[in-house]
Coordinates of C-alpha atoms in Angstrom, one line a residue:
Chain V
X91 CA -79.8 -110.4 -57.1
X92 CA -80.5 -109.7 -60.7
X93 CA -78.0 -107.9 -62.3
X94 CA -78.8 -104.3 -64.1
X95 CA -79.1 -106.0 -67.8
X96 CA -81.4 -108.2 -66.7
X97 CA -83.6 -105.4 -64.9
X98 CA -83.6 -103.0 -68.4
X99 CA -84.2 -105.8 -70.5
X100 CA -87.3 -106.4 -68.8
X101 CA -88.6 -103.3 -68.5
X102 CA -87.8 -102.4 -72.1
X103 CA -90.3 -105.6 -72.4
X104 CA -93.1 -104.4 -70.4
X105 CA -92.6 -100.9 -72.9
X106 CA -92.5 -102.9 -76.1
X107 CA -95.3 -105.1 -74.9
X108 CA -97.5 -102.1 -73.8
X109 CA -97.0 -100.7 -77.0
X110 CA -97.8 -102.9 -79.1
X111 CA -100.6 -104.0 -77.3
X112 CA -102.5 -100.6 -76.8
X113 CA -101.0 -98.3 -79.6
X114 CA -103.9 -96.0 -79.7
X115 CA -106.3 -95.9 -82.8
X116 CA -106.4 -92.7 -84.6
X117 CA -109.1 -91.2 -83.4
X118 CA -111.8 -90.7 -86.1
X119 CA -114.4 -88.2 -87.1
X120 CA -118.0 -89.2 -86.1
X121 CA -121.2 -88.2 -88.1
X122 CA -122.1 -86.3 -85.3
X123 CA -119.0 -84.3 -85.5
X124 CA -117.6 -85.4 -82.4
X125 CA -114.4 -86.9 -81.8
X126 CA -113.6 -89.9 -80.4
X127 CA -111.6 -88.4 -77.7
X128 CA -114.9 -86.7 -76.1
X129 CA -116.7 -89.6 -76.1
X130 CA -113.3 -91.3 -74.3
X131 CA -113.8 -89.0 -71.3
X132 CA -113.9 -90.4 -68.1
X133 CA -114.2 -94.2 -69.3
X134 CA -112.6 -97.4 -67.6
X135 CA -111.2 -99.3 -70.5
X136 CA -110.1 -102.9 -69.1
X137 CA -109.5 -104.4 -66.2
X138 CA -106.7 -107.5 -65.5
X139 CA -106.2 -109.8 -62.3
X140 CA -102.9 -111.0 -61.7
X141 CA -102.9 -113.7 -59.3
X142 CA -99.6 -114.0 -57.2
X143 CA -97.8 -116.7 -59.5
X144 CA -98.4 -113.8 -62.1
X145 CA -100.7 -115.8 -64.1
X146 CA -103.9 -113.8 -65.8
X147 CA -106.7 -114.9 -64.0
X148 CA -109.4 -112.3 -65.5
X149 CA -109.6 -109.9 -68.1
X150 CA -112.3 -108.1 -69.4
X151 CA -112.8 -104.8 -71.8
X152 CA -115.5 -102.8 -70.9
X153 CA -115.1 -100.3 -73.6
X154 CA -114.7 -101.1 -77.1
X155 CA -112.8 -98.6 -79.3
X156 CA -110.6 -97.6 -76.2
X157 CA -108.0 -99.6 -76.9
X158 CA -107.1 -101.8 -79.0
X159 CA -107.8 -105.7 -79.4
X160 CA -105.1 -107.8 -78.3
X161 CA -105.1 -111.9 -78.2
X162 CA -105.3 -113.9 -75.3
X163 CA -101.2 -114.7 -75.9
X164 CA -100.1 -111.5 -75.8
X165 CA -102.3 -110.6 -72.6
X166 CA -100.9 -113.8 -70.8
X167 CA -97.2 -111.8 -71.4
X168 CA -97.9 -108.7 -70.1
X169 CA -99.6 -110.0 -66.9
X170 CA -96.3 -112.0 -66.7
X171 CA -94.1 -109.2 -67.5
X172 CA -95.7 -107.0 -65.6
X173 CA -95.3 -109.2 -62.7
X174 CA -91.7 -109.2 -63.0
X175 CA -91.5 -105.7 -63.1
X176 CA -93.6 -105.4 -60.0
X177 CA -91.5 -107.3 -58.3
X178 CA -88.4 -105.9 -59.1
X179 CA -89.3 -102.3 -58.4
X180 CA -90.8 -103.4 -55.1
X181 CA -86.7 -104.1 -54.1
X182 CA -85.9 -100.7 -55.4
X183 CA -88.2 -99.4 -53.1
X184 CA -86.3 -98.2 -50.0
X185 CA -87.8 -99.5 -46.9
X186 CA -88.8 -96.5 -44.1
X187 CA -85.7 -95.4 -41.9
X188 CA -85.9 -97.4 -38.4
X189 CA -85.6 -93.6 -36.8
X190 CA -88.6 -93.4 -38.0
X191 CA -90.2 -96.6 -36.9
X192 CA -88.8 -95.8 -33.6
X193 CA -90.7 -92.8 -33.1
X194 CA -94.0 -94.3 -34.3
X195 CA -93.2 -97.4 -31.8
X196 CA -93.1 -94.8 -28.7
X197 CA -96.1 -92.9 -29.9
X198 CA -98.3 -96.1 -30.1
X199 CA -96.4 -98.2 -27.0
X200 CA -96.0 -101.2 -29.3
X201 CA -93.7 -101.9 -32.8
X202 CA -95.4 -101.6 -35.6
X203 CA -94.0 -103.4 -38.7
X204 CA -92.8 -101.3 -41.5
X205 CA -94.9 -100.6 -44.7
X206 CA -94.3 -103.0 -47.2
X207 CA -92.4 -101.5 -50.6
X208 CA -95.4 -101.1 -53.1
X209 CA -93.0 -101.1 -56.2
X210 CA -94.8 -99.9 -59.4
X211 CA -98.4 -98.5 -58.8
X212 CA -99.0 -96.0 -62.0
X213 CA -98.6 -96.5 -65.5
X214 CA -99.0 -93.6 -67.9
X215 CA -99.1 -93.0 -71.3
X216 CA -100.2 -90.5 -73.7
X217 CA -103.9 -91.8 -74.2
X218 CA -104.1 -94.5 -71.1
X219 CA -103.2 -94.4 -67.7
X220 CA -102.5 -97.9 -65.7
X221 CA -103.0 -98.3 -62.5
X222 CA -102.1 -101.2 -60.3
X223 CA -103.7 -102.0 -57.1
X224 CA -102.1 -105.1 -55.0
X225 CA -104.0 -107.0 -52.3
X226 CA -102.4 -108.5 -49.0
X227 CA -102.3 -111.7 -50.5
X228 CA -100.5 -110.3 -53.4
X229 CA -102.9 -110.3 -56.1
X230 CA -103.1 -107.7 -58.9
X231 CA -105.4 -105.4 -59.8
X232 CA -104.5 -103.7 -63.5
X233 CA -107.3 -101.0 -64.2
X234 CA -106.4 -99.3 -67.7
X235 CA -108.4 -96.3 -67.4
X236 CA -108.9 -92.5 -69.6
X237 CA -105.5 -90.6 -68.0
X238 CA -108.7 -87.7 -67.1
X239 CA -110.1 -90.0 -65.1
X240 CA -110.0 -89.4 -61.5
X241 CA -110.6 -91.3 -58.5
X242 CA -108.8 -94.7 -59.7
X243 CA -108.2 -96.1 -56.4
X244 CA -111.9 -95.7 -55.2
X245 CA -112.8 -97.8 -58.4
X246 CA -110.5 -100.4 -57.9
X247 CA -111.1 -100.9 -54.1
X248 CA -114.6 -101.3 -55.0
X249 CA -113.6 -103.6 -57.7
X250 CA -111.9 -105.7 -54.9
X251 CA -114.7 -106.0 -53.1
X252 CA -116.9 -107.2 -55.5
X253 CA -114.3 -109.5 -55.9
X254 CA -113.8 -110.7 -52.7
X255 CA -117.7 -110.9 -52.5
X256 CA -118.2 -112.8 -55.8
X257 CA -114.9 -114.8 -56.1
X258 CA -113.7 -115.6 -52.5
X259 CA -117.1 -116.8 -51.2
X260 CA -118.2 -118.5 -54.6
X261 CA -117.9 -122.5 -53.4
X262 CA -116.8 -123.1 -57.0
X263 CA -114.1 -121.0 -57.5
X264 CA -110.3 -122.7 -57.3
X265 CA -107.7 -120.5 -55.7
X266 CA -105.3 -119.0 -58.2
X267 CA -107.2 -120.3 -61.3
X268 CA -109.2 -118.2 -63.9
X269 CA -111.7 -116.5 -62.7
X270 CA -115.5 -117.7 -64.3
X271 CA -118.0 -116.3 -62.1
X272 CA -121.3 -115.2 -63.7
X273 CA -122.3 -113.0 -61.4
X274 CA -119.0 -111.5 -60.7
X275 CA -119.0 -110.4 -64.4
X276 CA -122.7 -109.1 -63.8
X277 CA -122.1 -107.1 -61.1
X278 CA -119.0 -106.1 -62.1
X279 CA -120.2 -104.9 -65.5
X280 CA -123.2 -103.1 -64.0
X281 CA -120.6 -101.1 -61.7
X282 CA -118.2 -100.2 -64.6
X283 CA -121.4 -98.8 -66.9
X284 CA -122.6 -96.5 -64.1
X285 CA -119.0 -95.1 -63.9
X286 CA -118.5 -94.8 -67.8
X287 CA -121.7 -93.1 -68.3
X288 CA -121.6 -90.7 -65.6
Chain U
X116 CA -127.7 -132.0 -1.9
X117 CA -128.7 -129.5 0.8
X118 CA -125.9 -127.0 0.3
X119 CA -126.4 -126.8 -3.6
X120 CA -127.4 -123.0 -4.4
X121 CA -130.7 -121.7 -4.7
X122 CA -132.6 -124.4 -3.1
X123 CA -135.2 -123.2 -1.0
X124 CA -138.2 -125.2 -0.5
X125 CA -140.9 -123.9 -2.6
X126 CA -138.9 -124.4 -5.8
X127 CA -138.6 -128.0 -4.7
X128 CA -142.5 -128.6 -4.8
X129 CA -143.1 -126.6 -7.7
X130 CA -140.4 -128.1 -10.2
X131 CA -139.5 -126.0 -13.1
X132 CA -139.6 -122.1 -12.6
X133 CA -141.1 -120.3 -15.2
X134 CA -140.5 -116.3 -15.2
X135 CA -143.2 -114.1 -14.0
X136 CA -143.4 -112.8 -17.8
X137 CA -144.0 -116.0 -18.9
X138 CA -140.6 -115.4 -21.2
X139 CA -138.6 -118.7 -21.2
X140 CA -134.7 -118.5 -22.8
X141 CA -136.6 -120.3 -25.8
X142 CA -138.1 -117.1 -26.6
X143 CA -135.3 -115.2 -26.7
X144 CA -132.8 -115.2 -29.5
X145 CA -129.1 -116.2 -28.2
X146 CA -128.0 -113.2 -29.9
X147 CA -128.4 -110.2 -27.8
X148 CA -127.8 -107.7 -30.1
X149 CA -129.9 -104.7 -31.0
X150 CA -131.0 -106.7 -34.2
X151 CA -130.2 -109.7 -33.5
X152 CA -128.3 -110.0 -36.7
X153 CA -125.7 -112.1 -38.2
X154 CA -122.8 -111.0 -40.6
X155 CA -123.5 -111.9 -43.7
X156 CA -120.1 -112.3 -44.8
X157 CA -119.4 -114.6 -42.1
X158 CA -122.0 -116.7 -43.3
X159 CA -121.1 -117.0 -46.9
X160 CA -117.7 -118.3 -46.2
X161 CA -119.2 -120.7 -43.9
X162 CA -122.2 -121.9 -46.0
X163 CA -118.8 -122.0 -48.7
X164 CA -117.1 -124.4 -47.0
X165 CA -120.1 -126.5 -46.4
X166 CA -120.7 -126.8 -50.3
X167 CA -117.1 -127.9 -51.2
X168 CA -118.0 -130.4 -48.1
X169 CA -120.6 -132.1 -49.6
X170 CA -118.8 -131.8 -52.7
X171 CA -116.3 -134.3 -51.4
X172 CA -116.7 -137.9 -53.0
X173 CA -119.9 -137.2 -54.5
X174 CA -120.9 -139.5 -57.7
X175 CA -123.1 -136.3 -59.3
X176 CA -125.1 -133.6 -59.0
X177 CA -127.9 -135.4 -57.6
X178 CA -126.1 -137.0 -54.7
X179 CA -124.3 -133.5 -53.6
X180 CA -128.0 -131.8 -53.4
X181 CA -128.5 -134.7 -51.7
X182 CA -126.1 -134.0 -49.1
X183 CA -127.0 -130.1 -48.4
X184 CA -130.4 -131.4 -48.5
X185 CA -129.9 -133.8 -45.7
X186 CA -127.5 -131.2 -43.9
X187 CA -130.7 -129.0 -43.7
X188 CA -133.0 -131.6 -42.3
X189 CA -132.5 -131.5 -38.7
X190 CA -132.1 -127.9 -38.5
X191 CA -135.9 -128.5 -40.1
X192 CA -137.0 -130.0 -37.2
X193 CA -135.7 -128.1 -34.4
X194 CA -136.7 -125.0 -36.4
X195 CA -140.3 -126.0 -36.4
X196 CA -140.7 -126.5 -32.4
X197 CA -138.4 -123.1 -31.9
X198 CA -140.8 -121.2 -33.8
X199 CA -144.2 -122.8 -32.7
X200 CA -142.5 -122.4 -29.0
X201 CA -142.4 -118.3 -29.6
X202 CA -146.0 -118.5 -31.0
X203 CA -148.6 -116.4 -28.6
X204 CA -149.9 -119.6 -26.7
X205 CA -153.6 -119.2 -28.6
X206 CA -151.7 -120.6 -31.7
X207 CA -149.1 -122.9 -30.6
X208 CA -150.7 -125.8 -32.5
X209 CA -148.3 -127.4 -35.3
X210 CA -150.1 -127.1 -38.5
X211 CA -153.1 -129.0 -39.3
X212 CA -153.0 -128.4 -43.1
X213 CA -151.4 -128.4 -45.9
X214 CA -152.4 -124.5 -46.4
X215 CA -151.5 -123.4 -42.6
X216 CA -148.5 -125.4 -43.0
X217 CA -147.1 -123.9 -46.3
X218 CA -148.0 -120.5 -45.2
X219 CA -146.0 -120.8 -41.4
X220 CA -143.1 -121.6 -43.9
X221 CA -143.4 -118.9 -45.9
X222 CA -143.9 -115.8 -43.1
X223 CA -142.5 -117.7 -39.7
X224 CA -139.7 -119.9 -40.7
X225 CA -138.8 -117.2 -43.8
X226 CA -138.9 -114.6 -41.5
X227 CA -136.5 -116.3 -38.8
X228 CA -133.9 -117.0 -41.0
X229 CA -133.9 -114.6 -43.9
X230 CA -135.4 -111.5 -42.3
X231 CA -138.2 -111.5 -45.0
X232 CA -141.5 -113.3 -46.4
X233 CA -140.9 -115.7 -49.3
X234 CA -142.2 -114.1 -53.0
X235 CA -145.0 -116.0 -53.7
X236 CA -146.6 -119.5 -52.6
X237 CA -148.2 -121.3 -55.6
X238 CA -150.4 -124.7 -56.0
X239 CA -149.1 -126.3 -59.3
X240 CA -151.8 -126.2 -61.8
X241 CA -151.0 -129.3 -63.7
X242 CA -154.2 -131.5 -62.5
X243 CA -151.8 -134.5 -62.4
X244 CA -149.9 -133.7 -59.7
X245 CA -152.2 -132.0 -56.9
X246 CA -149.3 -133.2 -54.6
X247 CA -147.4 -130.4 -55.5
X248 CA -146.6 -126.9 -53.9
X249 CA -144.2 -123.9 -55.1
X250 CA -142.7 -121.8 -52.9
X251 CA -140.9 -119.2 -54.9
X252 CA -137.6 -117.1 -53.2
X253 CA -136.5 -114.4 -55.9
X254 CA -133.2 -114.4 -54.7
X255 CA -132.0 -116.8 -51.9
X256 CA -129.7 -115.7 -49.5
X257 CA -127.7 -118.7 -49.5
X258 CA -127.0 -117.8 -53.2
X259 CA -126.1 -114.0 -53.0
X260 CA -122.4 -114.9 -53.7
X261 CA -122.6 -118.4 -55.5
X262 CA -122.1 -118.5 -59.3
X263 CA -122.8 -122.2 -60.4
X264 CA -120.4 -123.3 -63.2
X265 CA -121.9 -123.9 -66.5
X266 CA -121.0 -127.8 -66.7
X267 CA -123.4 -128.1 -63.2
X268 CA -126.1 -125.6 -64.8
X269 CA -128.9 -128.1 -63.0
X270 CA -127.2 -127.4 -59.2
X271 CA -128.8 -125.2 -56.8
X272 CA -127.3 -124.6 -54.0
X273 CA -130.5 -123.6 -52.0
X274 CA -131.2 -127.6 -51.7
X275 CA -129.8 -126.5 -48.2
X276 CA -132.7 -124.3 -47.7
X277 CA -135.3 -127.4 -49.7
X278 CA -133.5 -129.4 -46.8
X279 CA -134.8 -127.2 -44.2
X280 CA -138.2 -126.9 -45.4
X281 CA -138.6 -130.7 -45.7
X282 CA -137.7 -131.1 -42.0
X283 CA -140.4 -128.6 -40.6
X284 CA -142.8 -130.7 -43.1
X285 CA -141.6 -133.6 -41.6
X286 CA -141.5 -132.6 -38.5
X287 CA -145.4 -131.5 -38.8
X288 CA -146.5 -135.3 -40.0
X289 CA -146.5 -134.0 -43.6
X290 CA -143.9 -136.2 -44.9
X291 CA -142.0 -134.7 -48.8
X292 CA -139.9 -134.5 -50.7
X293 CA -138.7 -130.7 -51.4
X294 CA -136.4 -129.9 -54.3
X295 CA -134.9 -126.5 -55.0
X296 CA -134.9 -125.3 -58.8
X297 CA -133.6 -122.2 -60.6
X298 CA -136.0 -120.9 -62.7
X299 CA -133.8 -117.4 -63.3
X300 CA -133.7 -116.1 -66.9
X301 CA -135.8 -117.8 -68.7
X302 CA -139.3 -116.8 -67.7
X303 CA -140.0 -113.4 -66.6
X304 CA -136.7 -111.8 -68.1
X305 CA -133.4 -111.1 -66.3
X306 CA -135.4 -109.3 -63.6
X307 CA -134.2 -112.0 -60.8
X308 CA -131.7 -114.3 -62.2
X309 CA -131.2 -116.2 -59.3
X310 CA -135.0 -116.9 -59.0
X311 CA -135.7 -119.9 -56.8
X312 CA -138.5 -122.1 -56.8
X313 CA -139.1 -124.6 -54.0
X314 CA -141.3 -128.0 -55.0
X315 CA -143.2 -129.4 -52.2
X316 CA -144.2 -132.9 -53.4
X317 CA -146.4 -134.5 -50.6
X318 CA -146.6 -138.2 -50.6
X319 CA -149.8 -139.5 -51.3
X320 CA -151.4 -140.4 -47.9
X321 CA -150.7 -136.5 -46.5
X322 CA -153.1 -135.8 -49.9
X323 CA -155.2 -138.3 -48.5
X324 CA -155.9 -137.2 -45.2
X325 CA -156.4 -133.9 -46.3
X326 CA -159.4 -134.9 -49.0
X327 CA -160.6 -136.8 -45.4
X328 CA -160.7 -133.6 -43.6
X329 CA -162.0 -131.1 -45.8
X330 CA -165.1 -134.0 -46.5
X331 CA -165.7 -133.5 -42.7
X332 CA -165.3 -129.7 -42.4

């Protein structure tokens, strides 16, 4: 059990981390008079995998000016930080009451196992929003999109299928290493511009 | 042998049954469905796992199209008397050409497996090598989920498919050698970047016997 120093001290990491990393540009008048907020509307920034040794495995930044640049380092320590914190808000997470389980078991003749805790899913800040999307096998999707933008989780499911199409079945790729798939980053790039210029 | 099942006399004289329709089980697909479809899916993970096969112990690019090339072969063969079998009986000759052959490749054998034609069948134009036929797949669907790294840029995966067609060429008494080549991205833009092309180089005495026949026709 980690004790409750341990726990703030990591997530006053994550914070410091996230700030640092995406402190927001001042947004900047344009020739054509408009801002750089409108043009920020409904975008999908960057996009992270987090394999389940919480090693960065992908990133890519699909639109420039969003946020802003970090180095590879500093990426590499927020996928692990953020993996930490994952982890541990996934045991603060109570489990569902076994009354409840009980009355799901009668309804459908057989147990079913309980959910398992989720632990951190949203991440929100004044000009970003962060949202997290885990897969059975306990990899990590990190989607840093415009906090207007809706529909997050349709994105990202899609975004796991194209990697499960382009990743899993690519005879080339090595479980848990980086991910280098030309025609995951095609397709991948293709879907991202039809939702940023929509 | 008098108690087996289903022995009454007249099937006794008269051998093999054939069905009133004339349908035998070779002319039906094992797969009953509607479409007779496979999953897709299914088939990448399994066509997966044979690439990181061949890719065991192999000295170099070379040697592992090799290997998917000779994985291919047989199915080649069998292919070629499975589709000629479902022919209408009028033209259930094997190929007698080069041209009918290439072209029961491209519609039959493409069709069978892929569910489409192949793009385009092409004689190469260099006069030096009249031994040599393109068939061109714009995007193979043994590729659709394979990204080749960049430090085996020469690899094509589709050697499986090169495999296949050099068995029903075989098969047919038109010995090659069929290599598959990407050709993606650097002619005709990024339009189809897993573009295919499929070289058919006869060896010489198929060329020979086909100058021998056109002479006579």
């Amino acid at each position: 059990m980690l004790s409750t120093r341990i726990k703030l001290e990591l997530f006053g990491c994550l914070a410091a981390e996230l700030k640092r990393t995406f402190s927001y540009r001042q947004p900047e008048k344009r020739p054509d008079g408009r801002d750089d907020d409108e043009i920020a509307k409904m975008t999908v920034f960057a996009l992270i995998i987090i394999n389940k040794a919480g090693g960065l495995i992908y990133n890519k930044t699909f639109h420039e000016g969003g946020l802003n640049k970090i180095n590879t380092n500093d990426l590499l320590v927020l996928a692990g930080t953020f993996h930490g914190v994952h982890a541990i808000t996934a045991r603060l997470n109570p489990l569902k009451t076994s009354g409840d389980r009980t009355s799901t078991a009668s309804a459908s003749g057989m147990l079913s196992r309980p959910e398992p805790p989720t632990g951190l899913e949203v991440l929100e800040s004044e000009n970003f929003r962060l949202q997290c999307f885990t897969t059975m096998t306990g990899v990590k999707f990190l989607l840093f999109t415009d906090t207007t933008q809706a529909n997050v989780d349709v994105t990202i499911r899609r975004i796991y299928d194209l990697y499960a199409d382009y990743v899993m079945k690519n005879p080339f790729y090595q479980l848990e290493m980086p991910v280098r798939c030309d025609m995951f980053d095609r397709k991948l790039l293709s879907y991202v511009r039809e939702i940023n210029n929509r | 042998m008098a108690n087996l099942p289903g022995g009454k006399p007249q099937d006794r004289q008269s051998g093999l049954r054939y069905p009133t329709n004339g349908k035998t089980i070779y002319h039906r697909p094992l797969n009953r469905t509607k479409t007779a479809e496979l999953s897709q899916a299914s088939f990448a993970y399994l066509f997966s796992e044979m690439v990181s096969y061949a890719q065991r112990r192999v000295t170099g690019i070379q040697d592992l199209e090799k290997r998917l090339n000779t994985q291919g072969h047989p199915l080649g063969l069998k292919l070629l008397d499975l589709l000629l079998i479902r022919e209408p009986p009028r033209s259930q000759l094997r190929p007698l050409n080069i041209i009918a052959l290439l072209h029961l490749i491209k519609i039959n054998l493409w069709t069978h497996l892929f569910g489409r034609q192949a793009d385009r069948l092409e004689k190469s134009s260099n006069p030096d090598t009249p031994d040599e036929y393109m068939i061109v797949d714009n995007e193979p669907l043994v590729n659709a989920y394979i990204s080749v790294p960049r430090e085996m840029s020469q690899l094509n995966c589709a050697a499986y498919v090169a495999g296949i067609i050099e068995g029903v060429c075989d098969g047919a008494g038109f010995p090659a050698r069929v290599t598959a080549h990407s050709v993606g991205g650097k002619e005709e833009g990024e339009m189809w970047p897993g573009k295919t092309v499929f070289l058919v180089k006869f060896e010489g005495e198929v060329l020979e016997r086909e100058s021998l026949i056109v002479g006579k026709g």
